[in-house]
Coordinates of N, CA and C in Angstrom, one line a residue:
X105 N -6.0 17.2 151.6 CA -4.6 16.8 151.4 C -3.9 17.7 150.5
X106 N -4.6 18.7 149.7 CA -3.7 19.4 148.6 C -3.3 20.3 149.6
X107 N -4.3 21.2 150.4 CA -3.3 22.1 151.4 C -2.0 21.9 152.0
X108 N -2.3 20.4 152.7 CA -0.6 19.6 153.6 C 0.2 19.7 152.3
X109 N 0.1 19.5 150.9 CA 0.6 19.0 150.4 C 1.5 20.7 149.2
X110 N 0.5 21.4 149.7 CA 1.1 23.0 149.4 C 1.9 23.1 150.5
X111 N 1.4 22.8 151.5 CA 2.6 23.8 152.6 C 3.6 23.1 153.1
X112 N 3.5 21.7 152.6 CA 5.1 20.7 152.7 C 5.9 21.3 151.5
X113 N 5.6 21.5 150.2 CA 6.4 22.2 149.1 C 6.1 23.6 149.8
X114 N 5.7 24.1 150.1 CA 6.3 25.9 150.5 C 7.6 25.6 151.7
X115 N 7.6 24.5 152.4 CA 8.5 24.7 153.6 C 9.4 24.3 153.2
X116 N 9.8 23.3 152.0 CA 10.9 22.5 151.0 C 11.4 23.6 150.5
X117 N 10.8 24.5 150.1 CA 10.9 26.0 148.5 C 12.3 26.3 149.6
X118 N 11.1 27.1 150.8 CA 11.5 28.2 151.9 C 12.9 27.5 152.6
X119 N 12.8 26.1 152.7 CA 14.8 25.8 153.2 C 15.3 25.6 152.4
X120 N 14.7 25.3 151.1 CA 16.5 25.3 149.9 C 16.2 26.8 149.8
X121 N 15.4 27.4 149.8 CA 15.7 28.8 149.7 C 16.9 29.8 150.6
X122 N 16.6 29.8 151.7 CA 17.3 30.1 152.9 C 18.3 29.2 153.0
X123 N 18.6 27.6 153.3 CA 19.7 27.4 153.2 C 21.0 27.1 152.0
X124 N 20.8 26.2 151.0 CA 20.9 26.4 149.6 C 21.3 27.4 148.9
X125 N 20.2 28.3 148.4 CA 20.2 29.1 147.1 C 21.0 30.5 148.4
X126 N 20.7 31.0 149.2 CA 21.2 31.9 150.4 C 22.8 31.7 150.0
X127 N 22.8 30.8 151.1 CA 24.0 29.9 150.9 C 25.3 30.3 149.8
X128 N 24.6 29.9 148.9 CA 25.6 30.2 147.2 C 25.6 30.9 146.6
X129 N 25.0 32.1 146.8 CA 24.7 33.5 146.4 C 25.6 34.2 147.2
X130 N 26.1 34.4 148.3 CA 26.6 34.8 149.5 C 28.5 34.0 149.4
X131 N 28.4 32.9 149.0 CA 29.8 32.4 148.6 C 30.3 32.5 147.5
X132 N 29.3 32.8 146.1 CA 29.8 33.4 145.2 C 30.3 34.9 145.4
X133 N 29.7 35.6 145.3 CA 29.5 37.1 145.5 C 30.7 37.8 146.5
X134 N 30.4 37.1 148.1 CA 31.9 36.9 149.2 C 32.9 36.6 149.1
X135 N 32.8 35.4 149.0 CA 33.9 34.7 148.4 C 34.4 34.1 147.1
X136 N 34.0 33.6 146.3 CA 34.5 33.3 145.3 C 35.2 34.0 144.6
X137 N 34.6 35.3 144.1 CA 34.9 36.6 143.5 C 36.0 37.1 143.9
X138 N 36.1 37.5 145.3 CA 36.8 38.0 145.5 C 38.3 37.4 146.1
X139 N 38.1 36.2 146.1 CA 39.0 35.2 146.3 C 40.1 34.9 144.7
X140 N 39.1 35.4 143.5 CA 39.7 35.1 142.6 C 40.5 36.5 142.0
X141 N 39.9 37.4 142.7 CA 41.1 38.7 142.0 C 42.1 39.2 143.1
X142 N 42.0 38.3 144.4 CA 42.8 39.1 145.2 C 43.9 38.9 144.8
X143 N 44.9 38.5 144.2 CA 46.4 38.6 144.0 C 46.5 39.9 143.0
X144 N 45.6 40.1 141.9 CA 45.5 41.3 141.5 C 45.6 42.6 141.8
X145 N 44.4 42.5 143.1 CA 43.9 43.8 143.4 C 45.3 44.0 144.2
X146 N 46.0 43.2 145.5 CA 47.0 43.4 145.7 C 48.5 43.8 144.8
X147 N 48.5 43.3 144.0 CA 49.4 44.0 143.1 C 49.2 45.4 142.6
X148 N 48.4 45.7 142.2 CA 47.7 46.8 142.1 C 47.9 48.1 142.9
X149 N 47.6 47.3 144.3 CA 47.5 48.3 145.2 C 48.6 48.6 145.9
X150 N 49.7 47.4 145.7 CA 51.3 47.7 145.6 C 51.9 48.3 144.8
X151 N 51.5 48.4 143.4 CA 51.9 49.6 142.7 C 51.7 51.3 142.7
X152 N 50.3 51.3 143.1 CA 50.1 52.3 143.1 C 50.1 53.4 144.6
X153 N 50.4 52.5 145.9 CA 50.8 52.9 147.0 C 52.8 53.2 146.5
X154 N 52.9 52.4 145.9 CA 54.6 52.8 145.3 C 54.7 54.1 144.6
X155 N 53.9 54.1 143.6 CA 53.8 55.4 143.0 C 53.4 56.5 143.6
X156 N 52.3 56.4 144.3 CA 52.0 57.3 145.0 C 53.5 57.9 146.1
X157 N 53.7 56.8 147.0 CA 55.5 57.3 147.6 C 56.4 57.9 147.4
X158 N 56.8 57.5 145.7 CA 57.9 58.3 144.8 C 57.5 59.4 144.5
X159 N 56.0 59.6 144.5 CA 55.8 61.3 144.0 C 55.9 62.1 145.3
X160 N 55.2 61.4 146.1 CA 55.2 62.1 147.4 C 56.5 62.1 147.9
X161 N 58.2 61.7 147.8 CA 59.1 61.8 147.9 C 59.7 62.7 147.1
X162 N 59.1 62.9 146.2 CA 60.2 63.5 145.1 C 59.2 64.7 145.5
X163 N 58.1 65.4 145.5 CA 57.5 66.5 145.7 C 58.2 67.2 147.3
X164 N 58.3 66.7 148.0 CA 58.7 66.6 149.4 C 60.2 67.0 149.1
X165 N 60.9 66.7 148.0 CA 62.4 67.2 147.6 C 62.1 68.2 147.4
X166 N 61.5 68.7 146.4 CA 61.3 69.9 145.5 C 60.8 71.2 145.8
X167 N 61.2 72.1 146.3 CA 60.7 73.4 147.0 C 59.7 73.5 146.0
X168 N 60.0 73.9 144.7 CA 58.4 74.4 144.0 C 58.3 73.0 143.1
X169 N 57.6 73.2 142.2 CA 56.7 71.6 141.4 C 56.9 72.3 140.1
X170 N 57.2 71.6 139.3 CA 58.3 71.6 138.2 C 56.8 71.5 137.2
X171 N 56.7 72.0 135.8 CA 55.8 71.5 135.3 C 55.7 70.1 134.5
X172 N 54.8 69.3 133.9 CA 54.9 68.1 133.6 C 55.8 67.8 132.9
X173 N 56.5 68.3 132.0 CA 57.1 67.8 130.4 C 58.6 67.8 131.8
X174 N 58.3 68.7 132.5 CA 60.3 68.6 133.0 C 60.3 67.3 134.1
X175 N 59.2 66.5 135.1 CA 59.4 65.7 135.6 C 60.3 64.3 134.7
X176 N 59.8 64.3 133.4 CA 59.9 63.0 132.9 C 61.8 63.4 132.3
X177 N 62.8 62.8 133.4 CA 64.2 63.1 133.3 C 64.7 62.4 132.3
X178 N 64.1 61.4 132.2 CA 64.9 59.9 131.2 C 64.0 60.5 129.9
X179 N 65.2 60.4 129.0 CA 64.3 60.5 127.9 C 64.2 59.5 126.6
X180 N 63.9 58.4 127.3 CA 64.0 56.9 126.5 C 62.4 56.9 126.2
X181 N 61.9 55.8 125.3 CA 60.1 56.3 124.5 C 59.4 56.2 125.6
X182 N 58.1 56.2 125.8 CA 57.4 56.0 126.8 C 56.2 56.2 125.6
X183 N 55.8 54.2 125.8 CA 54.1 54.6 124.9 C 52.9 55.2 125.3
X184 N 53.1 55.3 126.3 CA 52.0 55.7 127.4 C 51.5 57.2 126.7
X185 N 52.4 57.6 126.4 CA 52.3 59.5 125.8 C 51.2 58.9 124.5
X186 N 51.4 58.2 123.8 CA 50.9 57.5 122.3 C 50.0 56.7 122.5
X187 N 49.4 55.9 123.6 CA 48.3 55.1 123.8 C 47.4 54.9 124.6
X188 N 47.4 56.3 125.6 CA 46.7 56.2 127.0 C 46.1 58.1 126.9
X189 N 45.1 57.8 126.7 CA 44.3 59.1 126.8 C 44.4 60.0 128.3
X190 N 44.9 59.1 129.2 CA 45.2 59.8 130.3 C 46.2 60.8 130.9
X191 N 47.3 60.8 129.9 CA 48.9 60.8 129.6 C 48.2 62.1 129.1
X192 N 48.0 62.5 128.0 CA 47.3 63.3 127.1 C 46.4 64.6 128.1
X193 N 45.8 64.0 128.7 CA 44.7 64.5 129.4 C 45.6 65.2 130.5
X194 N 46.8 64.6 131.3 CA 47.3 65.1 132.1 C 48.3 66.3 131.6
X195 N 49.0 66.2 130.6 CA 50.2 67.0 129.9 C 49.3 68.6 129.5
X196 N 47.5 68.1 129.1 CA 46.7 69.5 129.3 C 46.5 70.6 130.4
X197 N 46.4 69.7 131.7 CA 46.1 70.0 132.9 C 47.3 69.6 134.1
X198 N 48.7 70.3 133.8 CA 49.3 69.9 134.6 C 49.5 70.5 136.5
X199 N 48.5 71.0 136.3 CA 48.4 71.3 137.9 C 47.1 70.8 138.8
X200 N 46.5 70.0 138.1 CA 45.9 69.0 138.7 C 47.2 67.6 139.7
X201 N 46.9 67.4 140.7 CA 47.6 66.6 141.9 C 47.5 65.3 141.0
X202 N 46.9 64.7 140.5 CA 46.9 63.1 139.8 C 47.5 63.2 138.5
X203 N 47.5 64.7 137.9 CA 48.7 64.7 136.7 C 50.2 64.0 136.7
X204 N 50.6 64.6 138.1 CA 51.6 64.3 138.6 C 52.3 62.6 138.5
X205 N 51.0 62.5 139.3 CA 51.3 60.6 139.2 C 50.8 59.8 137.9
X206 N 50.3 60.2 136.7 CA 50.3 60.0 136.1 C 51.7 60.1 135.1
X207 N 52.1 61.2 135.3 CA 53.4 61.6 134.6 C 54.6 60.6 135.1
X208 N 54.6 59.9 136.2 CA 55.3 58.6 136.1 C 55.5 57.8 135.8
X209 N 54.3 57.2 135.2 CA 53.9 56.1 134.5 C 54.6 56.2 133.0
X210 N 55.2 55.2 133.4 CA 56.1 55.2 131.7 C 55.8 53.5 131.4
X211 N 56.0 53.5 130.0 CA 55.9 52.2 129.6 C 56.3 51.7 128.6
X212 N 57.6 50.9 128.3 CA 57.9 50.2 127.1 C 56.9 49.8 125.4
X213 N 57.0 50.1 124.3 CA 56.0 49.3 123.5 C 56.0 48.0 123.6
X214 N 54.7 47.3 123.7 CA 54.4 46.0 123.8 C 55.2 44.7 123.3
X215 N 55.7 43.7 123.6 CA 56.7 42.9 123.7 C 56.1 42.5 121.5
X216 N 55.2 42.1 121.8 CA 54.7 41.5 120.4 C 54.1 42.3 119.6
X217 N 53.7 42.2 117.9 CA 52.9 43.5 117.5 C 51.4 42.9 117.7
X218 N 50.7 43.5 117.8 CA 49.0 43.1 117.9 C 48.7 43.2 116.1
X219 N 49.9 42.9 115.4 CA 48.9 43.0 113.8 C 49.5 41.8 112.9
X220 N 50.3 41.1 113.7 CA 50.7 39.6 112.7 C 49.4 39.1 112.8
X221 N 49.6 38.2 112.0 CA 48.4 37.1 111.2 C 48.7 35.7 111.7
X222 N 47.8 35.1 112.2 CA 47.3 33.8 112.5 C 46.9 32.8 112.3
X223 N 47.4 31.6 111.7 CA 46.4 30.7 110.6 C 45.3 29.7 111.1
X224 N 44.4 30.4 111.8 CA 43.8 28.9 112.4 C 43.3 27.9 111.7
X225 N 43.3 28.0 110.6 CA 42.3 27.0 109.5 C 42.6 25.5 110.2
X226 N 43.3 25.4 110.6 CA 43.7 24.2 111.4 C 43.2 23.4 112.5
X227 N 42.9 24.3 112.7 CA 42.1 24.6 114.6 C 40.5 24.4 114.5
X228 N 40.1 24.2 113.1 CA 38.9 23.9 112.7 C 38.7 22.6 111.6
X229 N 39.5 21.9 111.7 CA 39.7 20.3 111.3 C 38.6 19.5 111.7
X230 N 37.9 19.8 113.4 CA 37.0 19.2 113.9 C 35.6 19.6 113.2
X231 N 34.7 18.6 112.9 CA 33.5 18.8 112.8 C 32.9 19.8 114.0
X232 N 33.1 19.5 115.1 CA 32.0 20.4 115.9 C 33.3 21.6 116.6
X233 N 34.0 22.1 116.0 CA 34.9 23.3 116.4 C 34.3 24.2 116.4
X234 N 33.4 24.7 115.2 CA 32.5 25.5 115.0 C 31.5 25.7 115.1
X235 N 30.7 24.9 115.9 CA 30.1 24.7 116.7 C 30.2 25.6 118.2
X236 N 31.3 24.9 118.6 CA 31.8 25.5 120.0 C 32.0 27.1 120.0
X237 N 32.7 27.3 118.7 CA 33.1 28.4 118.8 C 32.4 29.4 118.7
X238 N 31.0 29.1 118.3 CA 29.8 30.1 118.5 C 29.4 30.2 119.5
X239 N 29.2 28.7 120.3 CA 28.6 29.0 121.6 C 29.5 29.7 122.5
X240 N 31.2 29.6 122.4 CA 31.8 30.4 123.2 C 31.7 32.0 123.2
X241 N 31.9 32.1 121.8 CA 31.0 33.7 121.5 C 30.1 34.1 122.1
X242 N 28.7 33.5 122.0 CA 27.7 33.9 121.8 C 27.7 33.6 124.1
X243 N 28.5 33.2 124.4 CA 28.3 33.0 125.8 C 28.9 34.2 126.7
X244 N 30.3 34.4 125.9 CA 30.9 35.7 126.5 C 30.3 36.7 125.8
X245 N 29.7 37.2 124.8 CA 28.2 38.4 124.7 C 27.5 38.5 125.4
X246 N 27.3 37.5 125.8 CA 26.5 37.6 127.2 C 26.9 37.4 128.4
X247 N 27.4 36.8 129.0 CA 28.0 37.3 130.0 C 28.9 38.7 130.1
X248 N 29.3 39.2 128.8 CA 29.6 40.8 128.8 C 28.9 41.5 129.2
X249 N 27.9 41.3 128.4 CA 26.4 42.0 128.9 C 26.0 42.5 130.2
X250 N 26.2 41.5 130.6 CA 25.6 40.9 131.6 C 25.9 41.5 133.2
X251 N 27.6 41.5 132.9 CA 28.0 42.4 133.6 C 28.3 43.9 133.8
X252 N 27.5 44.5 132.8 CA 26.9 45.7 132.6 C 26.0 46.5 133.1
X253 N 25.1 45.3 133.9 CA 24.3 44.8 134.8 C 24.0 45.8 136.2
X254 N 23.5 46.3 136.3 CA 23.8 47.1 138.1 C 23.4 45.7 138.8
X255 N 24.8 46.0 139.9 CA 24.7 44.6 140.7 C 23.2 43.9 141.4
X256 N 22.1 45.2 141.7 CA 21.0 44.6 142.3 C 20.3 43.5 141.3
X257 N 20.5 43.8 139.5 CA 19.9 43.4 139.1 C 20.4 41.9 138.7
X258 N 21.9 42.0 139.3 CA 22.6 40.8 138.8 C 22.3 39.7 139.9
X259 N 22.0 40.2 140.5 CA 21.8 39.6 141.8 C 20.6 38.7 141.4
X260 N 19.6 39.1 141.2 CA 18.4 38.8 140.4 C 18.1 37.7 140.1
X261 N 18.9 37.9 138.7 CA 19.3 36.9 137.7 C 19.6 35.6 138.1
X262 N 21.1 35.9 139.0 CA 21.3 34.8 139.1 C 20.4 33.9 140.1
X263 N 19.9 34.8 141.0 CA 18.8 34.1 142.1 C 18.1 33.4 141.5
X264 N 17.1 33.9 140.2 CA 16.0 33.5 139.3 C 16.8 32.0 138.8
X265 N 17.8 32.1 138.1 CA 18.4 31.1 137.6 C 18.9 30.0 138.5
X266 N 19.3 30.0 139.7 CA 19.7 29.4 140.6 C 18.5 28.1 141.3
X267 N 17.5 29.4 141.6 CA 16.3 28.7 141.6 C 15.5 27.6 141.1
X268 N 15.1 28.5 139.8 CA 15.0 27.4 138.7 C 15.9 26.1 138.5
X269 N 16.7 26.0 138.3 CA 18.0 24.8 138.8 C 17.6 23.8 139.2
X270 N 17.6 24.7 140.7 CA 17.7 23.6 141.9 C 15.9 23.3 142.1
X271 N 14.4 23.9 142.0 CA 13.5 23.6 141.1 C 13.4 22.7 140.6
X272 N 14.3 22.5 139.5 CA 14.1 21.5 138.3 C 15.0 20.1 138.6
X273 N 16.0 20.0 139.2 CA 16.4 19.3 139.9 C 16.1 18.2 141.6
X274 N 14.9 19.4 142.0 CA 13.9 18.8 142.9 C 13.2 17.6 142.4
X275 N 12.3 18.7 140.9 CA 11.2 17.8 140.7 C 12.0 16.6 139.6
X276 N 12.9 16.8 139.1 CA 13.5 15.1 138.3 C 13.7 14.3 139.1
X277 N 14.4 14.6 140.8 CA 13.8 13.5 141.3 C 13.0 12.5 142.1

C-alpha cells in the first residue's frame, strides 16, 4: 500500500505542478507584469518615437549638423545639463548620433525641493507602526535584491516558494 500510496502523491505533486504552479508562473511573468507597466512602456515609447522624429526632421532640414551647444536655441535653464550624467557625456562626444537626441531633452527643475523636512513623529502614535515599518523595509530589501536576480534564477525562487505554498496547503488539509 505505501507504493499506491507514493504514486497517488507523485500524480497529485505532478498536476498541481503542471496545472496550478505552470499555470501561475506563466500568468504572472505573461501577464500580470506586463499588464502592469503597459501604459508606461507606451508612453515611453511615445516619447521617444517623438523625439526621435523631431531630430530626424530637424536633421533632414539642416544641410550640415550644427554642433551640440548650438542645437539648444531656447536659452531658458534646462536641469538636465546639472543632473543627468548623460547630458554631460553627450556635450563630450558630440558627433556620436544619440548625442543628438539627447541634446533635446530639456527639463524644468523639480516642482518641490527634495530637502524640506518632514515631521512624522505622528505617524508613529501606533504601538505597532514600527513594527510595520521594519517589516516594510526589511521586505522591499529584499525584494530589491531580489530583482537583481538573473531572471532564470528568479524564476526558481518563486517556483521553490510557490510550491512549498501550495505543499503546505495540500497537507493542512
Amino acid at each position: 500500500h505505501r507504493q499506491i500510496a507514493w504514486m497517488q502523491s507523485f500524480f497529485i505533486w505532478w498536476l498541481s505542478e503542471v496545472l496550478v504552479m505552470s499555470t501561475v508562473v506563466v500568468f504572472v511573468i505573461h501577464y500580470l507584469v506586463p499588464l502592469m507597466v503597459e501604459k508606461d512602456v507606451a508612453k515611453i515609447k511615445e516619447k521617444i518615437l517623438e523625439t526621435i522624429e523631431d531630430c530626424r526632421n530637424e536633421m533632414m532640414l539642416e544641410s550640415n549638423i550644427q554642433p551640440f551647444e548650438s542645437m539648444n536655441c531656447n536659452k531658458s535653464f534646462n536641469a538636465a545639463e546639472y543632473m543627468f550624467v548623460s547630458t554631460r557625456v553627450a556635450k563630450h562626444f558630440p558627433d556620436l548620433p544619440v548625442a543628438k537626441t539627447i541634446a533635446r531633452f530639456k527639463t524644468p527643475w523639480p516642482r518641490q525641493s527634495y530637502q524640506h523636512v518632514v515631521d512624522e513623529s505622528r505617524s508613529y502614535k501606533h504601538g505597532l507602526s514600527y513594527f510595520f515599518s521594519s517589516v516594510t523595509t526589511i521586505l522591499i530589501f529584499i525584494v530589491g535584491g531580489f530583482m537583481h536576480f538573473p531572471s532564470g534564477v528568479q524564476d526558481g525562487i518563486v517556483h521553490c516558494i510557490a510550491s512549498g505554498l501550495i505543499g503546505y496547503i495540500v497537507l493542512g488539509h
